[in-house]
PDB file of C-alpha atoms in Angstrom:
ATOM      1  CA  MET A 317     -94.151  -1.871 -96.496  1.00 84.00           C
ATOM      2  CA  LYS A 318     -94.080  -0.122 -99.071  1.00 91.00           C
ATOM      3  CA  LEU A 319     -93.707   3.567-100.688  1.00 92.00           C
ATOM      4  CA  ASN A 320     -96.626   5.859-101.889  1.00 94.00           C
ATOM      5  CA  SER A 321     -96.824   8.050-104.403  1.00 95.00           C
ATOM      6  CA  LYS A 322     -96.119  10.935-102.384  1.00 95.00           C
ATOM      7  CA  GLY A 323     -92.990   9.001-101.221  1.00 93.00           C
ATOM      8  CA  GLN A 324     -93.849   8.299 -97.614  1.00 93.00           C
ATOM      9  CA  VAL A 325     -94.495   5.580 -95.938  1.00 93.00           C
ATOM     10  CA  THR A 326     -95.949   4.159 -92.900  1.00 94.00           C
ATOM     11  CA  ILE A 327     -93.766   3.552 -89.542  1.00 94.00           C
ATOM     12  CA  PRO A 328     -95.190   0.754 -87.240  1.00 94.00           C
ATOM     13  CA  ALA A 329     -97.063   1.416 -84.566  1.00 94.00           C
ATOM     14  CA  GLU A 330     -94.878  -0.376 -81.994  1.00 94.00           C
ATOM     15  CA  LEU A 331     -91.269   0.984 -83.428  1.00 94.00           C
ATOM     16  CA  ARG A 332     -92.972   4.233 -82.689  1.00 93.00           C
ATOM     17  CA  HIS A 333     -93.829   3.638 -79.656  1.00 91.00           C
ATOM     18  CA  ARG A 334     -90.390   2.433 -78.592  1.00 90.00           C
ATOM     19  CA  HIS A 335     -88.127   4.769 -80.230  1.00 90.00           C
ATOM     20  CA  GLY A 336     -90.600   7.786 -78.776  1.00 87.00           C
ATOM     21  CA  PHE A 337     -92.648   9.240 -81.952  1.00 90.00           C
ATOM     22  CA  ASP A 338     -95.477  10.985 -81.741  1.00 88.00           C
ATOM     23  CA  GLU A 339     -98.248  12.262 -83.823  1.00 87.00           C
ATOM     24  CA  GLY A 340     -96.917  15.617 -85.000  1.00 83.00           C
ATOM     25  CA  ASP A 341     -93.284  14.831 -83.653  1.00 86.00           C
ATOM     26  CA  GLU A 342     -90.597  16.658 -85.880  1.00 85.00           C
ATOM     27  CA  VAL A 343     -88.845  14.279 -87.444  1.00 88.00           C
ATOM     28  CA  ASP A 344     -85.365  14.863 -90.382  1.00 85.00           C
ATOM     29  CA  VAL A 345     -84.651  12.166 -92.182  1.00 89.00           C
ATOM     30  CA  VAL A 346     -80.664  11.583 -92.507  1.00 86.00           C
ATOM     31  CA  GLU A 347     -78.297  10.084 -95.918  1.00 88.00           C
ATOM     32  CA  ASP A 348     -76.562   7.953 -94.429  1.00 87.00           C
ATOM     33  CA  GLY A 349     -73.744   5.767 -96.484  1.00 87.00           C
ATOM     34  CA  SER A 350     -77.115   3.790 -98.664  1.00 93.00           C
ATOM     35  CA  THR A 351     -78.657   3.631 -96.089  1.00 93.00           C
ATOM     36  CA  LEU A 352     -82.139   6.421 -94.498  1.00 92.00           C
ATOM     37  CA  ARG A 353     -82.257   6.875 -91.042  1.00 90.00           C
ATOM     38  CA  ILE A 354     -86.037   8.716 -89.771  1.00 91.00           C
ATOM     39  CA  VAL A 355     -83.943  10.879 -86.374  1.00 86.00           C
ATOM     40  CA  HIS A 356     -85.296  13.177 -83.735  1.00 85.00           C
ATOM     41  CA  SER A 357     -85.390  16.561 -85.020  1.00 82.00           C
ATOM     42  CA  THR A 358     -84.401  17.891 -81.438  1.00 68.00           C
ATOM     43  CA  PRO A 359     -82.016  16.560 -80.600  1.00 65.00           C
ATOM     44  CA  GLY A 360     -81.868  18.654 -77.528  1.00 71.00           C
ATOM     45  CA  GLN A 361     -83.736  16.285 -76.091  1.00 74.00           C
ATOM     46  CA  SER A 362     -83.351  13.076 -74.069  1.00 76.00           C
ATOM     47  CA  ARG A 363     -85.759  10.274 -74.924  1.00 73.00           C
ATOM     48  CA  GLY A 364     -86.796  10.804 -70.696  1.00 81.00           C
ATOM     49  CA  GLU A 365     -88.585  14.014 -71.829  1.00 81.00           C
ATOM     50  CA  ARG A 366     -89.598  13.219 -75.310  1.00 74.00           C
ATOM     51  CA  LEU A 367     -91.335  10.518 -72.481  1.00 78.00           C
ATOM     52  CA  VAL A 368     -92.497  12.477 -70.486  1.00 83.00           C
ATOM     53  CA  ASN A 369     -94.482  14.462 -73.584  1.00 77.00           C
ATOM     54  CA  ARG A 370     -96.280  11.852 -74.424  1.00 75.00           C
ATOM     55  CA  MET A 371     -97.407  10.843 -71.409  1.00 80.00           C
ATOM     56  CA  ARG A 372     -98.321  14.744 -70.347  1.00 82.00           C
ATOM     57  CA  GLY A 373    -102.272  15.005 -70.113  1.00 82.00           C
ATOM     58  CA  ARG A 374    -102.788  10.776 -70.010  1.00 81.00           C
ATOM     59  CA  ALA A 375    -104.078  10.294 -66.580  1.00 80.00           C
ATOM     60  CA  THR A 376    -107.430   9.147 -65.933  1.00 84.00           C
ATOM     61  CA  THR A 377    -107.644   9.699 -61.616  1.00 85.00           C
ATOM     62  CA  THR A 378    -110.896  11.253 -60.720  1.00 89.00           C
ATOM     63  CA  GLN A 379    -108.219  12.497 -57.801  1.00 90.00           C
ATOM     64  CA  THR A 380    -107.109  16.291 -57.479  1.00 90.00           C
ATOM     65  CA  THR A 381    -103.617  16.707 -56.942  1.00 89.00           C
ATOM     66  CA  ASP A 382    -104.028  17.762 -53.704  1.00 93.00           C
ATOM     67  CA  GLU A 383    -104.996  14.562 -53.026  1.00 92.00           C
ATOM     68  CA  LEU A 384    -102.863  12.667 -55.110  1.00 90.00           C
ATOM     69  CA  MET A 385     -99.337  14.139 -52.631  1.00 92.00           C
ATOM     70  CA  LYS A 386    -101.573  13.718 -49.582  1.00 93.00           C
ATOM     71  CA  LEU A 387    -101.548  10.257 -50.404  1.00 92.00           C
ATOM     72  CA  LEU A 388     -97.968   9.985 -51.765  1.00 92.00           C
ATOM     73  CA  ARG A 389     -96.543  12.109 -49.105  1.00 93.00           C
ATOM     74  CA  GLY A 390     -97.987   9.757 -46.223  1.00 88.00           C
ATOM     75  CA  GLU A 391    -100.448  12.306 -45.460  1.00 78.00           C
TER      76      GLU A 391
END
């Protein structure tokens, strides 16, 4: 990949998904010796919390919450 004239790079989608980066996420660029690291700027949020936030609102079911709860409870 190349650095553009604004100093920007595109992080490949596979890497963004694998590391839980989503559009609009706040990131920090951290200098680590002669290496730059891109990290989440909310270190208190766990990988699981980021995953839940990324998945929230993506369900594609036509069932209501009550119908799903009955199904899960075996009613």
